[in-house]
Short mmCIF file of C-alpha atoms in Angstrom, two decimals:
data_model
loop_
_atom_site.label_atom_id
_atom_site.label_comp_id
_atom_site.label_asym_id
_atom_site.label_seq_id
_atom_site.Cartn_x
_atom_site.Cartn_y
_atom_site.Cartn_z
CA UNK A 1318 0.00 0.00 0.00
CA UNK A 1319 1.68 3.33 -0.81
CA UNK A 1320 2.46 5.52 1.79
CA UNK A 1321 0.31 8.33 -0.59
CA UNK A 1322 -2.84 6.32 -0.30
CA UNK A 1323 -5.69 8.24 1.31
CA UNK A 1324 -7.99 6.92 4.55
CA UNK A 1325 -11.37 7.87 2.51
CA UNK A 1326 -14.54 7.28 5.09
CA UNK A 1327 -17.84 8.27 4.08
CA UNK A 1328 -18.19 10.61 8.02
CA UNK A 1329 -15.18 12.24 9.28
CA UNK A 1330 -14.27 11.96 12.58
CA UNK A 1331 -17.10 14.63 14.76
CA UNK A 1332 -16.52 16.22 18.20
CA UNK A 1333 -16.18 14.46 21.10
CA UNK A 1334 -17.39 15.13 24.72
CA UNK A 1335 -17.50 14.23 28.13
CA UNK A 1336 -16.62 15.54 31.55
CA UNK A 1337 -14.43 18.39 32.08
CA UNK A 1338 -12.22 18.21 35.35
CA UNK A 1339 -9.24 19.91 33.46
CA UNK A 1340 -6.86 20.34 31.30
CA UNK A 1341 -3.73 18.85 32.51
CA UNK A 1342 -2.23 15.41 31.86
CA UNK A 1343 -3.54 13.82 35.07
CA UNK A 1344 -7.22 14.86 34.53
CA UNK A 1345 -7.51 13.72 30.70
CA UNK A 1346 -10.38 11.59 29.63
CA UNK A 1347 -10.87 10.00 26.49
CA UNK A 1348 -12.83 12.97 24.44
CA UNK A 1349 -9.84 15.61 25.52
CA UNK A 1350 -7.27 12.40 24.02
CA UNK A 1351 -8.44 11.63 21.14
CA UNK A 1352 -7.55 13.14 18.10
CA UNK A 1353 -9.22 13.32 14.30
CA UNK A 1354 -6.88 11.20 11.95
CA UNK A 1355 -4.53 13.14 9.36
CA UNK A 1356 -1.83 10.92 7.45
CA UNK A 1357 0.61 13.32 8.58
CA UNK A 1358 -0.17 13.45 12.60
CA UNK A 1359 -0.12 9.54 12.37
CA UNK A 1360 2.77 9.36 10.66
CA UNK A 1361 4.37 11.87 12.88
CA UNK A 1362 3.25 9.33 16.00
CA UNK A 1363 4.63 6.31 14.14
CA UNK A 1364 7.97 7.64 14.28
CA UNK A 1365 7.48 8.72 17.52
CA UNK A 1366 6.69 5.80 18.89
CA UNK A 1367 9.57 4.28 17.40
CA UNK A 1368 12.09 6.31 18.44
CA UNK A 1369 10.71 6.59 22.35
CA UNK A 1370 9.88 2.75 22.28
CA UNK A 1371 6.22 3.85 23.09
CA UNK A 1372 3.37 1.64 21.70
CA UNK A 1373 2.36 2.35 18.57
CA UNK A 1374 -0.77 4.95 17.94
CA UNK A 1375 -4.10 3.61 17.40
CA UNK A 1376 -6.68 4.36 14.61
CA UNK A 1377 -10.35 4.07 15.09
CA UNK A 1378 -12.56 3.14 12.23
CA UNK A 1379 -16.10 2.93 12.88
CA UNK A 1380 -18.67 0.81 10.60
CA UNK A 1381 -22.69 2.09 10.92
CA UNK A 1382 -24.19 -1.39 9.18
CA UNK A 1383 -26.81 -3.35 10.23
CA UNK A 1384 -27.47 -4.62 6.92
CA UNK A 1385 -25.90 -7.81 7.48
CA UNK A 1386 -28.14 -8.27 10.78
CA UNK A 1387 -31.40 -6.99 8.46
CA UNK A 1388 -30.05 -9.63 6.19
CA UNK A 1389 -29.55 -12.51 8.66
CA UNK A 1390 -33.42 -11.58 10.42
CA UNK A 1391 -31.94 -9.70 13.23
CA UNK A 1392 -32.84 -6.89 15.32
CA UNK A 1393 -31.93 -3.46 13.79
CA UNK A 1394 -30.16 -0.56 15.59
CA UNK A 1395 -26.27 -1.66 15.33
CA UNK A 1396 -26.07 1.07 12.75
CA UNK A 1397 -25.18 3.31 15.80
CA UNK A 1398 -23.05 1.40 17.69
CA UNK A 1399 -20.06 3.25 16.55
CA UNK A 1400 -21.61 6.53 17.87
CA UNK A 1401 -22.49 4.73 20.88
CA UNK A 1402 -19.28 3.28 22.28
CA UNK A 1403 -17.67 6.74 21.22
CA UNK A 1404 -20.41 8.68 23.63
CA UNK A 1405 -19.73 5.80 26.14
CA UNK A 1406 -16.01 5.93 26.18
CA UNK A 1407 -16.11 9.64 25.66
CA UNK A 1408 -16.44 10.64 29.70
CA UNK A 1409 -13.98 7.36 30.84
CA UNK A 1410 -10.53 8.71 32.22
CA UNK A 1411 -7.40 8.27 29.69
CA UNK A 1412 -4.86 5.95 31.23
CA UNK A 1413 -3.63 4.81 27.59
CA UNK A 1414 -0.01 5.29 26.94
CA UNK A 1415 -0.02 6.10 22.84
CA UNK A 1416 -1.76 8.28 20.92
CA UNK A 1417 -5.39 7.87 19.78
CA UNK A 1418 -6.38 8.66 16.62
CA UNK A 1419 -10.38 8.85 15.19
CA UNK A 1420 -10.60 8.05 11.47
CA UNK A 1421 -14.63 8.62 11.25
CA UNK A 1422 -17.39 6.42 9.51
CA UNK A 1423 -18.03 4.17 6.46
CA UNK A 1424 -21.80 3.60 6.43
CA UNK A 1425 -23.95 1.01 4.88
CA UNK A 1426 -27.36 1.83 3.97
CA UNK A 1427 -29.81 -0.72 5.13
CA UNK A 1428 -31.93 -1.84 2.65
CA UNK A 1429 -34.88 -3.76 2.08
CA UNK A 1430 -36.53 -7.34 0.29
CA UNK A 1431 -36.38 -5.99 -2.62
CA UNK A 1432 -33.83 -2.98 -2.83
CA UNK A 1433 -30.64 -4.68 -0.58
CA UNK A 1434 -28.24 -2.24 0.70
CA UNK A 1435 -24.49 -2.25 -0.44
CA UNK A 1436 -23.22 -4.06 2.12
CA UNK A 1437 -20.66 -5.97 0.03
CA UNK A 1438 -19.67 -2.34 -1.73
CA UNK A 1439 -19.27 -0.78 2.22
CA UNK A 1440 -17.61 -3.77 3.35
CA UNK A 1441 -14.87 -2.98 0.70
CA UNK A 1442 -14.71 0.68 1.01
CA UNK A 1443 -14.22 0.00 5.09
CA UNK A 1444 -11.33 -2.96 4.07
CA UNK A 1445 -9.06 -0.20 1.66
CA UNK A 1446 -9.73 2.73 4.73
CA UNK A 1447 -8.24 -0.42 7.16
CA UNK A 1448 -5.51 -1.59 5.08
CA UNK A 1449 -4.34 2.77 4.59
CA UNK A 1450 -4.13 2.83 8.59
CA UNK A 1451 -2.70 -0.57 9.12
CA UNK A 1452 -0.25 0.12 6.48
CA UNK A 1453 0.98 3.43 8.53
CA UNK A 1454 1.86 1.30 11.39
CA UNK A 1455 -1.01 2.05 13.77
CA UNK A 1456 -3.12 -0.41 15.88
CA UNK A 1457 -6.65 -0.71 14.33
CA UNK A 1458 -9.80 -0.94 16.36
CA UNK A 1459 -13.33 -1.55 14.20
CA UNK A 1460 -16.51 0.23 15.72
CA UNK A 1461 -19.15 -2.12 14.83
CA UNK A 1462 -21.90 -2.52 12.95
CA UNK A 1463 -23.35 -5.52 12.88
CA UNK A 1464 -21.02 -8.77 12.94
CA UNK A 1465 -20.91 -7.82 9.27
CA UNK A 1466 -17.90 -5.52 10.72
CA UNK A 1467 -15.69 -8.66 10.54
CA UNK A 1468 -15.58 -9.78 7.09
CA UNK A 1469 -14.82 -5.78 6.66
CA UNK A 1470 -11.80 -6.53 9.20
CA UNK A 1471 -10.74 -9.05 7.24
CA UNK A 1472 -10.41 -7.74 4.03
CA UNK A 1473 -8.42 -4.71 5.30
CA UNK A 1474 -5.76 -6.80 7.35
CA UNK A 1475 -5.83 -9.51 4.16
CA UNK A 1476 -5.63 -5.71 2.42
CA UNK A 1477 -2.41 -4.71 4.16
CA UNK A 1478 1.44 -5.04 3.59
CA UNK A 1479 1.88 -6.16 6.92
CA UNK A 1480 0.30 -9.57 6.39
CA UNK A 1481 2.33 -10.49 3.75
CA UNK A 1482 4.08 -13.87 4.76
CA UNK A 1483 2.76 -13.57 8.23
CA UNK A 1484 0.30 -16.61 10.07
CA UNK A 1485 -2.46 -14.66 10.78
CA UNK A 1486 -5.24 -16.18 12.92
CA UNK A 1487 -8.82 -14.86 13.49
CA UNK A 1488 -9.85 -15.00 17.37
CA UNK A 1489 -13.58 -14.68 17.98
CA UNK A 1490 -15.10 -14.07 21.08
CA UNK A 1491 -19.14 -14.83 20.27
CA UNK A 1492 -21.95 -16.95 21.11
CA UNK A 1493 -22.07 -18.04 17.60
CA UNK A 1494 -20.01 -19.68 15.18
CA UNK A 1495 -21.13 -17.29 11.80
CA UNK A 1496 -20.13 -19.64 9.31
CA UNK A 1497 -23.51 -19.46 7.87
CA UNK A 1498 -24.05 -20.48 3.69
CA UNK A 1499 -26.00 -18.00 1.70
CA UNK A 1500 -26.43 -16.61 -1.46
CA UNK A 1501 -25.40 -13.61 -0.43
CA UNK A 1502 -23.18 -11.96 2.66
CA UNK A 1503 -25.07 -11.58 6.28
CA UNK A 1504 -23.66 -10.79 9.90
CA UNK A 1505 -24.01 -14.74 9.98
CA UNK A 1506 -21.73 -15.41 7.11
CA UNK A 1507 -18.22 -14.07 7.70
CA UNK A 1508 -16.15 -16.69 8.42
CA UNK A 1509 -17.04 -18.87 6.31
CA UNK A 1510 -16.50 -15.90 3.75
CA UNK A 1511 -12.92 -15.35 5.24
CA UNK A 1512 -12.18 -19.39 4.90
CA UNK A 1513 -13.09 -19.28 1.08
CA UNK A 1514 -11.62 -16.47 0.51
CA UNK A 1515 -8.34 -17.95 2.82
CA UNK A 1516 -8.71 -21.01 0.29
CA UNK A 1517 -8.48 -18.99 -3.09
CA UNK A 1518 -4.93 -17.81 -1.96
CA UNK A 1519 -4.08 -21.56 -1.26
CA UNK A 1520 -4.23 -20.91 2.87
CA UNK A 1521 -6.15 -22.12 5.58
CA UNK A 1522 -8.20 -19.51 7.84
CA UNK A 1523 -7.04 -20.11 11.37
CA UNK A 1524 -9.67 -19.58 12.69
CA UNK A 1525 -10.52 -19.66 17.35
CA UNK A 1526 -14.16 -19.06 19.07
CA UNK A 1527 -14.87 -18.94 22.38
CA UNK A 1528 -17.92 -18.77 24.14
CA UNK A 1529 -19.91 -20.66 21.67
CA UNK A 1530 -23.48 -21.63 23.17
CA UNK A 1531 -24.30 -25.05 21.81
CA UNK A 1532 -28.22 -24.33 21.44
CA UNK A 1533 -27.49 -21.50 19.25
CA UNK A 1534 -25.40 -23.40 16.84
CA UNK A 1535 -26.85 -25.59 14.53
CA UNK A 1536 -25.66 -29.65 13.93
CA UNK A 1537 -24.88 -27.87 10.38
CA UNK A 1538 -22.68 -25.26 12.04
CA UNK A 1539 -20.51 -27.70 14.36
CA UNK A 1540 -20.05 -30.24 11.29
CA UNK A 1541 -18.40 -26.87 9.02
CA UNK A 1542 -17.21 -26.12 11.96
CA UNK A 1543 -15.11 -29.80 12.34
CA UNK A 1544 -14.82 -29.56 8.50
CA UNK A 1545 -12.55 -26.47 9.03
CA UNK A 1546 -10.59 -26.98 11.64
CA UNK A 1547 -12.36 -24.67 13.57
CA UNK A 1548 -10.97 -24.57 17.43
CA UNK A 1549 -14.07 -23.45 19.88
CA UNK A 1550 -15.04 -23.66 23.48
CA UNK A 1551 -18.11 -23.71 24.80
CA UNK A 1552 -19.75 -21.14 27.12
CA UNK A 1553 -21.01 -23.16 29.65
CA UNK A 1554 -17.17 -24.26 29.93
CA UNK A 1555 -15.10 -20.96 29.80
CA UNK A 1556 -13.62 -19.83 33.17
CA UNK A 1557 -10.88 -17.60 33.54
CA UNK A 1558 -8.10 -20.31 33.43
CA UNK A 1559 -9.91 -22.22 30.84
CA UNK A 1560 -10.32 -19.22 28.37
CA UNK A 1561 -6.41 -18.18 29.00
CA UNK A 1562 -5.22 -21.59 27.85
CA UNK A 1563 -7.37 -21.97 24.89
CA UNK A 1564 -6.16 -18.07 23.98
CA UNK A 1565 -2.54 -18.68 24.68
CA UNK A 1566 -2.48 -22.28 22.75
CA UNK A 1567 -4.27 -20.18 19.66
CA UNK A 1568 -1.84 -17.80 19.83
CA UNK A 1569 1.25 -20.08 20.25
CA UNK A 1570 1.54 -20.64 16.40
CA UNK A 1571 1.05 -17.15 15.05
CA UNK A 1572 2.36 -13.87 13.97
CA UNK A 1573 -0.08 -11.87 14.36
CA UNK A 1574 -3.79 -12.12 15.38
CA UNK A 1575 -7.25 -10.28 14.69
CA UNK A 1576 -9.88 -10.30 17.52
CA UNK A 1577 -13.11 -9.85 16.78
CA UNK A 1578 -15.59 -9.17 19.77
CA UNK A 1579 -19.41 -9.91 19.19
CA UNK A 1580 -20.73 -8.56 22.16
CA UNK A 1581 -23.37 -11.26 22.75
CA UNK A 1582 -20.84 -13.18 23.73
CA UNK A 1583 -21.60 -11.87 27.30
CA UNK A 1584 -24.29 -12.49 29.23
CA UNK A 1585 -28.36 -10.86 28.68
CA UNK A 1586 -27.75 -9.09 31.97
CA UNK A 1587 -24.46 -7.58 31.23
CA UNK A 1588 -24.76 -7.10 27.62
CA UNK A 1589 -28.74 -6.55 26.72
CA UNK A 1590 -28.12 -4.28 23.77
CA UNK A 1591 -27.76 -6.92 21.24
CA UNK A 1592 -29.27 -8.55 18.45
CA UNK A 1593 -29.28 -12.02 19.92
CA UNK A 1594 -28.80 -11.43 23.78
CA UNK A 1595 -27.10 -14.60 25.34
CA UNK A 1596 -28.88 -17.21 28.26
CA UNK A 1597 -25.46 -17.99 29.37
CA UNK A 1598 -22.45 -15.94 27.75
CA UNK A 1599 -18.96 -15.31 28.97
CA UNK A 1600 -18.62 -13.33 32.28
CA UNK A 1601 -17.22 -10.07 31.33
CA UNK A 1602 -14.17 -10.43 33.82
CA UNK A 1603 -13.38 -13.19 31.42
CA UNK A 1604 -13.45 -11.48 28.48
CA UNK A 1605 -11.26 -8.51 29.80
CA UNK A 1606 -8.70 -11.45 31.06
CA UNK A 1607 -8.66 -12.87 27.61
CA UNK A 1608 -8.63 -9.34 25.92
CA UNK A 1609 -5.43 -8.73 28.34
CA UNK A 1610 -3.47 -11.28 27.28
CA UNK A 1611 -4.18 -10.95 23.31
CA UNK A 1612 -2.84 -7.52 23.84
CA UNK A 1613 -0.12 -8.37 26.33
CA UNK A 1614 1.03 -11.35 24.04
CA UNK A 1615 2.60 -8.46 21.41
CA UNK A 1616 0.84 -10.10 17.59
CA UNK A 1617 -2.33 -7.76 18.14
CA UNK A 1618 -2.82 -6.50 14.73
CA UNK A 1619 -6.35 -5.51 14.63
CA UNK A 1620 -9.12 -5.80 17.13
CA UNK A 1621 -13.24 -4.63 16.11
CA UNK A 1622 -16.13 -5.23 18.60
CA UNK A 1623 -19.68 -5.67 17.11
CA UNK A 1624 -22.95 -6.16 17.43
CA UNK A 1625 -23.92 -3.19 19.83
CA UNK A 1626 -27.46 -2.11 19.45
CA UNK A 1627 -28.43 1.19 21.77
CA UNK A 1628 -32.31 0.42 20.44
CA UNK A 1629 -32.61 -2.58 22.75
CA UNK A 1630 -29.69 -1.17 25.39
CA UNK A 1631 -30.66 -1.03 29.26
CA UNK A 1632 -29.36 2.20 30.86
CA UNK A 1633 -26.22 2.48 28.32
CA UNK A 1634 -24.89 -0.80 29.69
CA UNK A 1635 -23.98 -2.40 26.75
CA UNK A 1636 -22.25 0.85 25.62
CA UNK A 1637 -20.13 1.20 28.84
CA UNK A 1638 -19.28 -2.54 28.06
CA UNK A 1639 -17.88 -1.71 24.76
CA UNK A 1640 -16.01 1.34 25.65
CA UNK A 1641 -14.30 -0.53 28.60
CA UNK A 1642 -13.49 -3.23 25.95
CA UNK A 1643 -11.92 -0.48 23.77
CA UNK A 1644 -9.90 0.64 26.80
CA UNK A 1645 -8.69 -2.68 27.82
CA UNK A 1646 -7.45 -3.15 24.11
CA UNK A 1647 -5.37 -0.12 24.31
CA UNK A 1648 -4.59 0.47 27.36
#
């Protein structure tokens, strides 16, 4: 990707807020941290980072779709998700050590029966805007969107120069498998999309779950699961020390990983703002343990969260889940 290549998004990057308790260092919050993206303040950072052995700067790239969901029968609203965990995250104190940089929007308009929206044509336009970050050297984050968001993911890091002879794997933390078979792409079809799309290149997706819930899975969707070599553990199995291992044997074998959070992998009670709200789910101190250590572990590439839906959402608490999510990843 050439270093001239623009970051095109369909919404720049808008005005942030949240409480005010100053202006110093030690009173900074997320809204007075983050920054809108330019190619040159990035750069800038890059080399910043590499000089000072800092962490490198992040980019946040949200994706308003719920097309995918509208597609798969799902309940609508993830469309503003991304403006959701930015309000949510917004008033949360700054204890990240790198810069933090807000790239804006690519939207999907959500169609109908008979006149789909472009998801396939968003999903693209979302993968080249990835790919210009990643490509800059900055840690991506993905502001879902429906689950849609991670075939999006995928074709920006399979996009980038910095996958190029590396062992990528995809780590999903979800309730569902979404290796769905359709005529056409849902938010219940992208890994199975990423796995064809691994097998036109000659490669196999490597491809973790964990917090699957068995009665939301088809017999259909464990059998293509088996078929591909799919590693998963079950919800009703995942503890703390159980979720490490599984995360740390994934990761043994890679370069470089993409996590991909759908939030209904947590339970109804902590995460109600969801398409498909969960019976059982992952307890959320779980996920931030497992979210630790894929950051800690140093092959965090790209990370997106999904599935947020403030239509259905109890008191923001799905939101605040999300933003903390987004602070545990860079922080």
């Amino acid at each position: 990707m050439s270093e001239a290549a623009p970051l095109t998004v369909d919404i720049p990057c808008g005005l942030w807020s949240g409480r005010n308790d100053g202006d110093s260092p030690e009173h900074r919050r997320w809204w007075q941290a983050v920054r809108p993206h330019s190619a040159e303040e990035l750069a800038a950072s890059v080399r910043a980072a590499h000089d000072g052995a800092r962490p490198a700067p992040a980019v946040l790239l949200g994706f308003r779709s719920e097309e995918g969901v509208r597609r798969n029968r799902g309940r609508l609203g993830a469309a503003e998700g991304p403006a959701a965990i930015r309000a949510a995250l917004g008033p949360l104190a700054f204890h990240v050590d790198r810069d933090v940089f807000d790239a804006g929007d690519v939207t999907v308009a959500t169609g109908g029966d008979d006149s789909p929206g472009d998801l396939e044509g968003g999903q693209e336009r979302f993968g080249a805007a990835l790919a210009v970050a990643l490509d800059a050297g900055a840690l991506t984050v993905g502001l879902g969107g429906g689950h849609e968001t991670a075939f999006a993911g995928y074709l920006g890091v399979a996009g980038s120069e910095r996958s190029g002879g590396a062992r990528i794997g995809v780590l999903n933390l979800d309730a569902h498998f979404d290796l769905r078979d359709g005529d056409r792409a849902t938010s219940g079809t992208p890994f199975l999309q990423m796995a064809r799309a691994e097998a036109a290149e000659g490669r196999t997706l490597e491809y973790a779950v964990l917090g699957i819930s068995r009665p939301n899975n088809t017999r259909v969707l464990f059998d293509r699961a088996d078929e591909l070599g799919v590693r998963y553990l079950l919800d009703e199995y995942t503890t703390r020390e159980t979720a490490e291992a599984f995360v740390e044997d994934f990761l043994a074998d890679l370069d470089a990983v993409y996590l991909t959070i759908d939030l209904d992998v947590l339970p109804a009670a902590t995460a109600p703002g969801v398409s498909a709200p969960a019976a059982v789910g992952v307890p959320l101190p779980v996920i931030i343990a497992v979210v630790r250590r894929v950051a800690a572990s140093g092959k965090l590439l790209h990370a997106d969260i999904a599935e947020l839906n403030p239509t259905f959402d109890v008191d923001g608490r799905t939101a605040r889940v999300a933003a903390r999510l987004v602070d545990t990843i860079l922080g």
